[in-house]
mmCIF file of C-alpha atoms and ligand atoms in Angstrom:
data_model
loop_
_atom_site.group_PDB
_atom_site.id
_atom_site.type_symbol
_atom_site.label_atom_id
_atom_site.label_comp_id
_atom_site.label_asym_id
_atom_site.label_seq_id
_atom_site.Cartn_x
_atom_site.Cartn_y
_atom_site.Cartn_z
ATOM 1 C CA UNK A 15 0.000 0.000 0.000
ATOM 2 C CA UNK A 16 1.540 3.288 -0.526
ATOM 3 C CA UNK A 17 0.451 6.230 0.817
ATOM 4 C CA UNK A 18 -0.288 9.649 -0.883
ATOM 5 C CA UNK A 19 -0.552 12.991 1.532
ATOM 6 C CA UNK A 20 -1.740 15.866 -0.639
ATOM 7 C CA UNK A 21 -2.685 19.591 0.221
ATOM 8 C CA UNK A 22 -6.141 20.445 -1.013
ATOM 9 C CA UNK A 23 -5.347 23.812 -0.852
ATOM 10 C CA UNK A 24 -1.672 23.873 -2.819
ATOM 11 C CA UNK A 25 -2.655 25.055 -6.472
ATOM 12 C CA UNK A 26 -1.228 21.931 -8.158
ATOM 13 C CA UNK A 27 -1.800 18.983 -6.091
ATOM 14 C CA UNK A 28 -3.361 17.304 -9.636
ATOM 15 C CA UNK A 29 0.156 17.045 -10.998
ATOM 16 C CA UNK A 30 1.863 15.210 -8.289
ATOM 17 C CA UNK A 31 2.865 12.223 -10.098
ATOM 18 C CA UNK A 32 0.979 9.874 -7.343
ATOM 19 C CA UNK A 33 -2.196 11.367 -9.319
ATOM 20 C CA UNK A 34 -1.867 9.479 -12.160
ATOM 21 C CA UNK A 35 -0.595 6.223 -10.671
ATOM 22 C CA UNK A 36 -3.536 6.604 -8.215
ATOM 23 C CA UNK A 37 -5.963 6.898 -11.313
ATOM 24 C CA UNK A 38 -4.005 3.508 -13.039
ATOM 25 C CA UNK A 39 -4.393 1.917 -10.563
ATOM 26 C CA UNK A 40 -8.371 2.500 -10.536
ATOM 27 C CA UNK A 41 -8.371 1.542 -14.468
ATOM 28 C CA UNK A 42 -7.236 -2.207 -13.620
ATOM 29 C CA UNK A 43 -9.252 -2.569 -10.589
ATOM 30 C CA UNK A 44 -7.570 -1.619 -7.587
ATOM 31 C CA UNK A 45 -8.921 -0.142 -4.676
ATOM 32 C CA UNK A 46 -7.737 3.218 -3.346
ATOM 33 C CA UNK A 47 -8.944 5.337 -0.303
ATOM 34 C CA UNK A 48 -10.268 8.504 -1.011
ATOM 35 C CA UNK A 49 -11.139 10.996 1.464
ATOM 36 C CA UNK A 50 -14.266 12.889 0.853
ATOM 37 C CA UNK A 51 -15.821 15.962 2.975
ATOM 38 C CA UNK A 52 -18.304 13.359 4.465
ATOM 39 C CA UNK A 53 -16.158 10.503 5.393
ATOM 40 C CA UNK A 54 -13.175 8.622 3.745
ATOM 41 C CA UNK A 55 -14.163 6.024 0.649
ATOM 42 C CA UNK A 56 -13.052 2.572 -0.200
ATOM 43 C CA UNK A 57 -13.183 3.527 -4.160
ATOM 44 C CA UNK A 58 -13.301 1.376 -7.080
ATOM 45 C CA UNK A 59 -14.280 1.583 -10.554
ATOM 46 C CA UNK A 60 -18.332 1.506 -10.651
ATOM 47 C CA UNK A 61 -18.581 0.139 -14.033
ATOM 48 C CA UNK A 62 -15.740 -3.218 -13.455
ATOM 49 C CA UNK A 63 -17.526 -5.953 -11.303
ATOM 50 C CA UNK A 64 -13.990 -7.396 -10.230
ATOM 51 C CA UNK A 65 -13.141 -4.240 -8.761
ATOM 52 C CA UNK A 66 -16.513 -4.195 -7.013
ATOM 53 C CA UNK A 67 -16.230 -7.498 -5.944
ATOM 54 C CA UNK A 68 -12.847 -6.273 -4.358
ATOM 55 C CA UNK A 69 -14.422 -3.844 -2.574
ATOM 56 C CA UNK A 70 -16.878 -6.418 -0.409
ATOM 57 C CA UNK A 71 -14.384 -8.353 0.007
ATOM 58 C CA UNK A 72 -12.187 -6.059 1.844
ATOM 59 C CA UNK A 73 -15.312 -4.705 3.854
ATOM 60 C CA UNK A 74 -16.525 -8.224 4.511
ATOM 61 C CA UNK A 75 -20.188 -6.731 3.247
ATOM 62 C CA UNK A 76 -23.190 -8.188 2.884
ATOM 63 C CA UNK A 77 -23.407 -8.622 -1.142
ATOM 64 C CA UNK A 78 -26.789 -7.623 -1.145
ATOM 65 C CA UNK A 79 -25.508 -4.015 -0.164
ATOM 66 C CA UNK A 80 -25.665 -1.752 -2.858
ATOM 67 C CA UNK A 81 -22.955 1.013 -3.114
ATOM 68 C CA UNK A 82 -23.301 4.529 -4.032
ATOM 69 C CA UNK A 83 -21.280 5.753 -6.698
ATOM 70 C CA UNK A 84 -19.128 9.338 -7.270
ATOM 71 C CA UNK A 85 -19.382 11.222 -10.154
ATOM 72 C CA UNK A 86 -17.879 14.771 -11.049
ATOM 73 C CA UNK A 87 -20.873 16.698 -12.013
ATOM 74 C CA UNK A 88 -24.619 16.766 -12.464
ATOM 75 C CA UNK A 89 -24.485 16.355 -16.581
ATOM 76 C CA UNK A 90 -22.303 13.057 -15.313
ATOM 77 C CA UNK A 91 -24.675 11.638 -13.008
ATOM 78 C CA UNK A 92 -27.423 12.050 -15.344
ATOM 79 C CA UNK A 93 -25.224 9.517 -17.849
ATOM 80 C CA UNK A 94 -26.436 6.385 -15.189
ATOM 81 C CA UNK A 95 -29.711 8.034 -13.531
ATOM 82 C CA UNK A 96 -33.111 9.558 -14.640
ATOM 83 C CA UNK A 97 -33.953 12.739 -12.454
ATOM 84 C CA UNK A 98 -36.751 14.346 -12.312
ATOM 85 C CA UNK A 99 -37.983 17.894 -11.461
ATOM 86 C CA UNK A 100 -37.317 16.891 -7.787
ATOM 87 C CA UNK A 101 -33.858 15.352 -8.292
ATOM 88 C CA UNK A 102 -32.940 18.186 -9.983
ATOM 89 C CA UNK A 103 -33.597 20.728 -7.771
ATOM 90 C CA UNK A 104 -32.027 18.745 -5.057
ATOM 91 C CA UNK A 105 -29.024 18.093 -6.895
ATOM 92 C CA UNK A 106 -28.650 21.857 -7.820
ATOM 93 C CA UNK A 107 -29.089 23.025 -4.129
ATOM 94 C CA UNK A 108 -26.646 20.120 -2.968
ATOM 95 C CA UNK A 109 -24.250 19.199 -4.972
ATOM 96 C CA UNK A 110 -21.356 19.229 -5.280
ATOM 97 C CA UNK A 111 -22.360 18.413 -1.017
ATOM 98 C CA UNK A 112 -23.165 15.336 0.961
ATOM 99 C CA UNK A 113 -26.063 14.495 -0.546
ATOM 100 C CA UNK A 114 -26.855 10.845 -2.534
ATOM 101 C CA UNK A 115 -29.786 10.423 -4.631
ATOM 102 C CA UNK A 116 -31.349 7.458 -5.193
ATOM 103 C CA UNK A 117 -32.758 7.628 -9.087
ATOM 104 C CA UNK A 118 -34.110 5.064 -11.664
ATOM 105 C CA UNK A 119 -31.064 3.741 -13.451
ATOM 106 C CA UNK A 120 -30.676 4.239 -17.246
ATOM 107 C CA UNK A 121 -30.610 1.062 -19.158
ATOM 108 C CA UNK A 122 -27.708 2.382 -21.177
ATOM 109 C CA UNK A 123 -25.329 2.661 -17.833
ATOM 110 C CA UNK A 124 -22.054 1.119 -17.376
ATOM 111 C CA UNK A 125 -22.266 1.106 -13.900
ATOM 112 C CA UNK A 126 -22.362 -2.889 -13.326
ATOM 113 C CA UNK A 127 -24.614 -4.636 -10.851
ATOM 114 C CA UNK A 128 -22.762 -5.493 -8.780
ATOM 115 C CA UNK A 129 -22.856 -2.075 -8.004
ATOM 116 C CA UNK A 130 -26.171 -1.424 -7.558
ATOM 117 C CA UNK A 131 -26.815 -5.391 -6.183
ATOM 118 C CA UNK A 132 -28.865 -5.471 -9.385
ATOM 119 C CA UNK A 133 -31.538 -3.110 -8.191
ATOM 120 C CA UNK A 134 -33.396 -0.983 -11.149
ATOM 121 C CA UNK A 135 -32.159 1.722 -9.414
ATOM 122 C CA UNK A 136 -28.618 3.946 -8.513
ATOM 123 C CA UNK A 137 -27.543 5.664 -5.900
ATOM 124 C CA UNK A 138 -25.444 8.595 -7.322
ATOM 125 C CA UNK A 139 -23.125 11.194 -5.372
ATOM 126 C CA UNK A 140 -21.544 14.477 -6.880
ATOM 127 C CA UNK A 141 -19.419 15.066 -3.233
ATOM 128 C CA UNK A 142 -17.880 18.333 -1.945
ATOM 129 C CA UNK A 143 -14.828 16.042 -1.539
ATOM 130 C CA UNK A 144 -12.114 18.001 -4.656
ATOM 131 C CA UNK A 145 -10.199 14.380 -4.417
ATOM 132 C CA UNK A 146 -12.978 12.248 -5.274
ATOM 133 C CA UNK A 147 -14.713 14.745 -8.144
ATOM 134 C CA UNK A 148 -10.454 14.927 -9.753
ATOM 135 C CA UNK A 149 -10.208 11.035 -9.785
ATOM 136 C CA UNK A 150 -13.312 9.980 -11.538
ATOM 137 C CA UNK A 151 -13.219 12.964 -14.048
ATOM 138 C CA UNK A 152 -9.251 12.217 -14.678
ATOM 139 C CA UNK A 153 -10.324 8.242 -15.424
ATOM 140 C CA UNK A 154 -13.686 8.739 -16.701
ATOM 141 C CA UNK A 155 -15.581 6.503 -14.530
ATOM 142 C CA UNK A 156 -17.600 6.621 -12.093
ATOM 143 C CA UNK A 157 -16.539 5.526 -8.763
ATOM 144 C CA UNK A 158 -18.273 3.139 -6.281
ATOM 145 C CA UNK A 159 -17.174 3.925 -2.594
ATOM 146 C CA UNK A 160 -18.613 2.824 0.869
ATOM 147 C CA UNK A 161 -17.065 4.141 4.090
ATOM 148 C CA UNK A 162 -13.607 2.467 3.842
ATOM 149 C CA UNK A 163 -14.057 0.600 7.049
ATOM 150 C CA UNK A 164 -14.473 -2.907 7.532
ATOM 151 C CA UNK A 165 -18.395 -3.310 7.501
ATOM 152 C CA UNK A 166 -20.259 -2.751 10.546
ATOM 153 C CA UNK A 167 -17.320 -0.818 12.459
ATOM 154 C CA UNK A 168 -16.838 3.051 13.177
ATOM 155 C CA UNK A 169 -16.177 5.009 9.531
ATOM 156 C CA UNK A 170 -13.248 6.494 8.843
ATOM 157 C CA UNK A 171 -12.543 10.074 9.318
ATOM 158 C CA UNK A 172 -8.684 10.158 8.724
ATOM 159 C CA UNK A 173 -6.520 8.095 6.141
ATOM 160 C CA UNK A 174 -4.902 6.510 9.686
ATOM 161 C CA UNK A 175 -8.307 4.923 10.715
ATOM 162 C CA UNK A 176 -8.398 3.494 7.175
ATOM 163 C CA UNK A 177 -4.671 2.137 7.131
ATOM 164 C CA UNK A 178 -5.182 0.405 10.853
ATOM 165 C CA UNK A 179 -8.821 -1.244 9.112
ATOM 166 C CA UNK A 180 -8.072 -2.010 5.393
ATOM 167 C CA UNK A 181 -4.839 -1.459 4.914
ATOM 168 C CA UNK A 182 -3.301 -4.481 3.379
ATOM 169 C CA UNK A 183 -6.575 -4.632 0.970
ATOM 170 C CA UNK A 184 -5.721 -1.058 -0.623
ATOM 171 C CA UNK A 185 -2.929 0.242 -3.512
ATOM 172 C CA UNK A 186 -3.004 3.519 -2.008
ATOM 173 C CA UNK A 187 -4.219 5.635 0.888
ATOM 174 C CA UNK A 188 -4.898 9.293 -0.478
ATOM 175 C CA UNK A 189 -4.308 11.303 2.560
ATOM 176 C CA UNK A 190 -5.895 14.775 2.940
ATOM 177 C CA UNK A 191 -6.679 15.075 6.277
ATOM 178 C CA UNK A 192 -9.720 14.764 8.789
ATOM 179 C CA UNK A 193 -13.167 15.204 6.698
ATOM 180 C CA UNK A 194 -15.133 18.702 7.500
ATOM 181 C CA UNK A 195 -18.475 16.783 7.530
ATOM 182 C CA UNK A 196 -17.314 13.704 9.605
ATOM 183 C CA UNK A 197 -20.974 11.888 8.965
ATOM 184 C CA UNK A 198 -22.104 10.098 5.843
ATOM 185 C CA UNK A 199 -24.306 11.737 3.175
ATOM 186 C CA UNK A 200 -28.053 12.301 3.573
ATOM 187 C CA UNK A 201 -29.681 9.770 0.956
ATOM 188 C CA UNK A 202 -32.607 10.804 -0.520
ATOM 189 C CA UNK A 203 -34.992 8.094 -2.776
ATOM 190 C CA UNK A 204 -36.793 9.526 -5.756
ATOM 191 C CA UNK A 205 -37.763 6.152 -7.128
ATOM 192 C CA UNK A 206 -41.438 6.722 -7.282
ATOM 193 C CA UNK A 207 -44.226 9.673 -6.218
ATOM 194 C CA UNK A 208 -42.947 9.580 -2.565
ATOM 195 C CA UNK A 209 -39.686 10.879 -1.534
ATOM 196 C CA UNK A 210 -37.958 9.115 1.239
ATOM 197 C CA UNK A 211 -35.402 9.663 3.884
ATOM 198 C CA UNK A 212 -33.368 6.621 3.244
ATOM 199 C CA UNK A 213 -30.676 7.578 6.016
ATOM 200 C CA UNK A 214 -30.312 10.283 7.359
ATOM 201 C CA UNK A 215 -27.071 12.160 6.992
ATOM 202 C CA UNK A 216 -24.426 15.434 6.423
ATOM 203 C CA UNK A 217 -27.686 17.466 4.838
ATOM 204 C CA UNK A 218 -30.510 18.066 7.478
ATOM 205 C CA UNK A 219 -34.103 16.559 6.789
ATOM 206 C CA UNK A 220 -35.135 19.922 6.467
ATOM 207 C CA UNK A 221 -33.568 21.466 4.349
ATOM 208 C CA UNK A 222 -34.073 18.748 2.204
ATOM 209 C CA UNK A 223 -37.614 19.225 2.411
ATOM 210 C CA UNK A 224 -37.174 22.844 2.289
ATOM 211 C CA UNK A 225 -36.054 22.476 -1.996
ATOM 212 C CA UNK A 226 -38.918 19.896 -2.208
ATOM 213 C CA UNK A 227 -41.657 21.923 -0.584
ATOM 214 C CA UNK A 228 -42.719 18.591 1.163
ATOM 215 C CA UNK A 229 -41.953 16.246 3.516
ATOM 216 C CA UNK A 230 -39.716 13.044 3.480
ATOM 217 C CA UNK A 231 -41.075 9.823 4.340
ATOM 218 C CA UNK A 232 -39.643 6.754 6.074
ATOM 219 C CA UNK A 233 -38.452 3.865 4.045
ATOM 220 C CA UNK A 234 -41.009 1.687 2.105
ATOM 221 C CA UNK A 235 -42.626 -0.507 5.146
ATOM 222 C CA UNK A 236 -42.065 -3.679 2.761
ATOM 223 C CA UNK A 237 -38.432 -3.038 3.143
ATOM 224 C CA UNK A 238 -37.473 -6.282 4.580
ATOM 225 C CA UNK A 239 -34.901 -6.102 7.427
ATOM 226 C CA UNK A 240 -32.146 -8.359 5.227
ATOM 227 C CA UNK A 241 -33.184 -6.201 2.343
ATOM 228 C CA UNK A 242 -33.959 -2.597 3.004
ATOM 229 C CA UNK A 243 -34.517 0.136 1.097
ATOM 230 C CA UNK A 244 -30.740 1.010 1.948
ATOM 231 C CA UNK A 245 -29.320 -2.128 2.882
ATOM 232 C CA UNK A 246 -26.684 -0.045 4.897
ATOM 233 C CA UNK A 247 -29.471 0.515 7.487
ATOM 234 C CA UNK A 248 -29.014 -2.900 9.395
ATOM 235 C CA UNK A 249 -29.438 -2.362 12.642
ATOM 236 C CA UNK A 250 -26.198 -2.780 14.594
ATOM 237 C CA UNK A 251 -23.607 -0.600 12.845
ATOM 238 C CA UNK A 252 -20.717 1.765 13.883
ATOM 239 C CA UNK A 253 -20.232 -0.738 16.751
ATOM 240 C CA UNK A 254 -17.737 0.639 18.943
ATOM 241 C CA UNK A 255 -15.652 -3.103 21.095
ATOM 242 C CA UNK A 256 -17.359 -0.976 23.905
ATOM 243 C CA UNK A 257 -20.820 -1.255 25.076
ATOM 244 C CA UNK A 258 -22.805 2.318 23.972
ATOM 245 C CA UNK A 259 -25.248 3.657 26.609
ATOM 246 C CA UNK A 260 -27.512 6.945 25.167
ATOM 247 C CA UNK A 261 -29.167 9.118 27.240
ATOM 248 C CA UNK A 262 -26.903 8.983 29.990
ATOM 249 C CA UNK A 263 -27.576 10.722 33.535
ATOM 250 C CA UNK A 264 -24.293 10.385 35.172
ATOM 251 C CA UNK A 265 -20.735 9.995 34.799
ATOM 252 C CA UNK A 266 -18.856 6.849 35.919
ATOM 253 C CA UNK A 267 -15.361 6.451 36.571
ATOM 254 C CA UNK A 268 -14.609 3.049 34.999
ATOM 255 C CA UNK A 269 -16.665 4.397 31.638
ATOM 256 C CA UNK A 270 -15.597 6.545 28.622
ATOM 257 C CA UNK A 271 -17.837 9.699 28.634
ATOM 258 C CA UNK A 272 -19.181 10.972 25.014
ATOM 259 C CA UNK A 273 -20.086 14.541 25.851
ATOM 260 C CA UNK A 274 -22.028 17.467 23.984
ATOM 261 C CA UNK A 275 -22.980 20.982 24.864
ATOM 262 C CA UNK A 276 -21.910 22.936 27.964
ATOM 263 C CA UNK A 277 -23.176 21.334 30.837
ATOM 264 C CA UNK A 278 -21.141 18.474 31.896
ATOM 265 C CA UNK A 279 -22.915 15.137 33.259
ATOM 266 C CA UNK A 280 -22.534 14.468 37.536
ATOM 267 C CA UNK A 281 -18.954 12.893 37.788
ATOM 268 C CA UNK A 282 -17.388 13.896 34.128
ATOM 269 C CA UNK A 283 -14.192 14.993 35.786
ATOM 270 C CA UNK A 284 -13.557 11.644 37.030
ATOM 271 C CA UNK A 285 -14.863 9.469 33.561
ATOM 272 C CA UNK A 286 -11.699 7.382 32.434
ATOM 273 C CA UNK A 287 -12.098 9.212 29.560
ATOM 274 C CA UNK A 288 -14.015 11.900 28.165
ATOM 275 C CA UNK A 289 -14.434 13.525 24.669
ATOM 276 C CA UNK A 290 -17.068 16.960 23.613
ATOM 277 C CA UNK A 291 -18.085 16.638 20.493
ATOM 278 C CA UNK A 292 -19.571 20.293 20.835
ATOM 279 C CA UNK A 293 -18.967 22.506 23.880
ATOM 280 C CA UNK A 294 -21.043 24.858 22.271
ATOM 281 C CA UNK A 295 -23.841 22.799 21.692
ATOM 282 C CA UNK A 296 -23.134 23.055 17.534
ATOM 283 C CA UNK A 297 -24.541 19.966 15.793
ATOM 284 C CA UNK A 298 -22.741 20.258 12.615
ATOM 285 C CA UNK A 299 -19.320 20.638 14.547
ATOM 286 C CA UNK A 300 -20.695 17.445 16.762
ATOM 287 C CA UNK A 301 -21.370 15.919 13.131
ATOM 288 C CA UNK A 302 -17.633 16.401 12.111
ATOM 289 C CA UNK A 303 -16.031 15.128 15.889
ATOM 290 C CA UNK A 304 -18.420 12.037 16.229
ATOM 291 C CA UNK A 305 -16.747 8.780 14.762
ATOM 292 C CA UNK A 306 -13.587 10.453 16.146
ATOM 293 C CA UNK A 307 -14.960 10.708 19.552
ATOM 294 C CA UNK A 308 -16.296 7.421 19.506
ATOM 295 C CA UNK A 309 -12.560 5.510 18.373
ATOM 296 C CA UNK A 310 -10.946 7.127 20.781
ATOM 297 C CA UNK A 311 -13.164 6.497 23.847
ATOM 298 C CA UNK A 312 -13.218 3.009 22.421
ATOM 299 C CA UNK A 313 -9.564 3.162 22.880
ATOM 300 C CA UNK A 314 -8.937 4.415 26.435
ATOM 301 C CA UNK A 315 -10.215 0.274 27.512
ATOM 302 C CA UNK A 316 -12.855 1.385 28.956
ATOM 303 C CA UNK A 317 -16.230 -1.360 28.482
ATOM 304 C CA UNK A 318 -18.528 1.117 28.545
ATOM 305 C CA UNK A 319 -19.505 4.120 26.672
ATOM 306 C CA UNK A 320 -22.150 6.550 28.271
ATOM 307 C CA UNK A 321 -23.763 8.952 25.885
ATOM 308 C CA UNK A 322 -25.090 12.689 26.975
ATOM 309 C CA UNK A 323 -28.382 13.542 25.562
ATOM 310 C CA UNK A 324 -28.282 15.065 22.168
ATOM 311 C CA UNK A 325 -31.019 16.515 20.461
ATOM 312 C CA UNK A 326 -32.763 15.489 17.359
ATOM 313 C CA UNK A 327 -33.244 18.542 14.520
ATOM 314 C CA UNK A 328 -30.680 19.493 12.823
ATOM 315 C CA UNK A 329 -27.641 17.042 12.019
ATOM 316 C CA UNK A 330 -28.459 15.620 15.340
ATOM 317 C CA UNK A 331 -30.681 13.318 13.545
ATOM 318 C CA UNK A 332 -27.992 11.784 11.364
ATOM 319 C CA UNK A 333 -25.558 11.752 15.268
ATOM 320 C CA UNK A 334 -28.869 9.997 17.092
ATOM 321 C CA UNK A 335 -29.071 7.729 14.152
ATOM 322 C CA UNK A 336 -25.231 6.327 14.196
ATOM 323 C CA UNK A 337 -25.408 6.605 18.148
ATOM 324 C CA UNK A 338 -28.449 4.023 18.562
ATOM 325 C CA UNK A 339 -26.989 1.742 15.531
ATOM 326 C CA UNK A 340 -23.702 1.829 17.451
ATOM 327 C CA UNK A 341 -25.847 0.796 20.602
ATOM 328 C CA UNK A 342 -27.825 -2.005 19.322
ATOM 329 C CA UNK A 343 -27.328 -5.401 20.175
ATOM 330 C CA UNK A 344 -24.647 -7.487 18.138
ATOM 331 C CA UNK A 345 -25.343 -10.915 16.827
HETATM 332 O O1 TXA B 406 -20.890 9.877 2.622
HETATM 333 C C1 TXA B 406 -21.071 8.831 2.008
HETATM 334 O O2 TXA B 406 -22.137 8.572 1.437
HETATM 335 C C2 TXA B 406 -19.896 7.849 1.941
HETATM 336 C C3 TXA B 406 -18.759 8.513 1.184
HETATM 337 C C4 TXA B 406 -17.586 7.610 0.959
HETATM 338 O O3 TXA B 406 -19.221 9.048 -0.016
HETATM 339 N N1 TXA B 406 -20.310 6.617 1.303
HETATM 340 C C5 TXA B 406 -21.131 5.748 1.923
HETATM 341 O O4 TXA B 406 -21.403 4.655 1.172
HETATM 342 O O5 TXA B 406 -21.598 5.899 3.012
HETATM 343 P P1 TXA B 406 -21.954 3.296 1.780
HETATM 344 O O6 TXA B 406 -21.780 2.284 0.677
HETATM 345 O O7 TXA B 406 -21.321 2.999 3.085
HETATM 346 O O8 TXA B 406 -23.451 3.545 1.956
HETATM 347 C C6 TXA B 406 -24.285 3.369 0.837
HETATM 348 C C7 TXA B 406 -25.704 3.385 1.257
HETATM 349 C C8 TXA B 406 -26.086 2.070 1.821
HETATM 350 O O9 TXA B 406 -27.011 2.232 2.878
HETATM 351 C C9 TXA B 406 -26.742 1.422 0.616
HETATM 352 O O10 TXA B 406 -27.543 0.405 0.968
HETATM 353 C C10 TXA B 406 -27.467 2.609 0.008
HETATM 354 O O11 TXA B 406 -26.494 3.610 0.090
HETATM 355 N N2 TXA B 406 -27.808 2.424 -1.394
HETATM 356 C C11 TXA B 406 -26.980 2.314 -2.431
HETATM 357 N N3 TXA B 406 -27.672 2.086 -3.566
HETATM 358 C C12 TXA B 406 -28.963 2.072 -3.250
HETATM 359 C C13 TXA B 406 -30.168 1.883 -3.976
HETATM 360 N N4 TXA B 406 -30.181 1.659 -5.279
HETATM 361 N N5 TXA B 406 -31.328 1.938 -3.305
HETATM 362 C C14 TXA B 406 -31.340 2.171 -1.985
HETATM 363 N N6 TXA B 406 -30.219 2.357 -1.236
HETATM 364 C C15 TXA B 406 -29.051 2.294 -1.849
HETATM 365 MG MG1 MG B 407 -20.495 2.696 5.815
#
């Protein structure tokens, strides 16, 4: 694996000559991590099935998990996906921005289904994330990427979370430091007369539902639990080797403490460890510390996690979200 540390903001990071190894390396299959403003992808070429296949197999995913692919722009996305008046004025609000849309998918894409787990639909993504955008414009594909974590563990924020998870499965490591966002995109599906919140994510329900002028609804209810409308939705997810606890009253002193705002739990000063995600009480910056917060509490040994209450507008729905998937029970 070999790792390339860029600065987004130097004027010429495109020519470093790891840019076009990176984007070889893509065009026979490899997998690369790619940091994005959301989180940091385990990228492959959408449109070869080997390199797709490459990618559950380093995640040890479910194969019925479909995978949301990168493009550069709008006019790109709208190669693989049929938007609507809706999609469109979503994708022009959001993009490029943590936002995935969930479209019909165009007979005539070369995205392969392995992809999209053969659905007649694609999830499509034009992120914030300059790295992402440069690499499938430079090899002209689009680009399939999940969180570049092993599945079911805490997503990667920094290319060091990725190396100690997937290392020895990657060709290269593109690091450009922590992501601003820090929590996956919002996904959004337009597949029929109802739009739905399919997870909630680094765009806020409502200003979703501001563009639409309507509200989101919940998943389909006949989306089974081993096949729902995102797959990615299973119920125990971002587990943390520690056990979570939301909602916590109190501090204790064997337990890692996963603060927010700027009133500290009884007995925080003597928590074996403790980490704010917001002193201020700021969802979005919460947003960008969480998966952070949570490795590194998981790290001080402690068994236990205790959560302070966090509310629920906002990006705090996406935070809630993770938090109770990182809390459920594990198989
Ligand atoms: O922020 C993000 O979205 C990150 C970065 C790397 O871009 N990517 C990410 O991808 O979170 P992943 O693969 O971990 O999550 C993809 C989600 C899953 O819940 C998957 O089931 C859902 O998108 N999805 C993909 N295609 C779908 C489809 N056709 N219909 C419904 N859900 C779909
Ligand atoms: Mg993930």
């Amino acid at each position: 694996m070999q790792r390339w540390t860029l600065d987004i903001n130097s004027p010429d990071w495109q020519s470093d000559p790891e840019a076009e190894a990176v984007c070889a390396a893509l065009l026979t299959g490899e997998l690369v991590a790619v940091p994005t403003e959301t989180v940091y992808g385990l990228a492959a070429d959408a449109t070869n099935p080997t390199a797709c296949a490459r990618i559950f197999a380093a995640k040890g995913r479910p194969q019925f998990n479909p995978l949301i692919s990168h493009v550069p722009t709008l006019e790109a996305a709208r190669e693989h996906g049929r938007f609507d008046d809706r999609a469109l004025a979503l994708a022009d609000a959001f993009w490029p921005g943590p936002l995935t849309l969930v479209v019909p998918k165009r007979t005539s894409s070369a995205i392969c289904d392995l992809a999209t787990a053969g659905l007649e639909t694609v999830a499509l993504r034009v992120p914030d994330g300059a790295v992402m955008r440069f690499l499938s414009a430079r090899t002209g594909r689009p680009l399939a990427a999940p969180s570049a974590n092993r599945s079911g563990r805490i997503s990667p924020t920094r290319a060091a979370d990725v190396i100690s998870d997937l290392g020895e499965a990657l060709s290269f490591v593109i690091d450009a430091g922590p992501c601003a966002v820090g929590i996956e995109s919002t996904i959004v599906g337009l597949t029929d007369a109802t739009p739905r919140l399919l997870r909630p994510g680094g765009i806020a329900r409502e200003d979703i539902e501001k563009v639409l002028g309507t509200d989101l609804k919940s998943p389909a209810a006949d989306a089974q639990p081993d096949a729902p409308a995102a797959p990615g939705m299973l119920l125990s997810h971002y587990a943390p080797n520690a056990r979570l606890l939301l909602n916590a009253q109190q501090a204790d002193p064997e337990d890692g403490l996963l603060s927010f705002g700027p009133s500290p739990l009884p007995g925080a000063q003597q928590a074996r460890a403790e980490v704010n995600l917001s002193a201020s009480g700021d969802l979005t910056e919460a947003a960008a510390n969480l998966f952070q917060a949570m490795r590194h509490l998981d790290s001080s040994g402690a068994d236990t996690i205790r959560v302070q209450f966090i509310p629920s507008f906002g990006l705090g729905e996406a935070i809630n979200d993770r938090l109770r998937r990182a809390a459920a029970p594990r198989d």
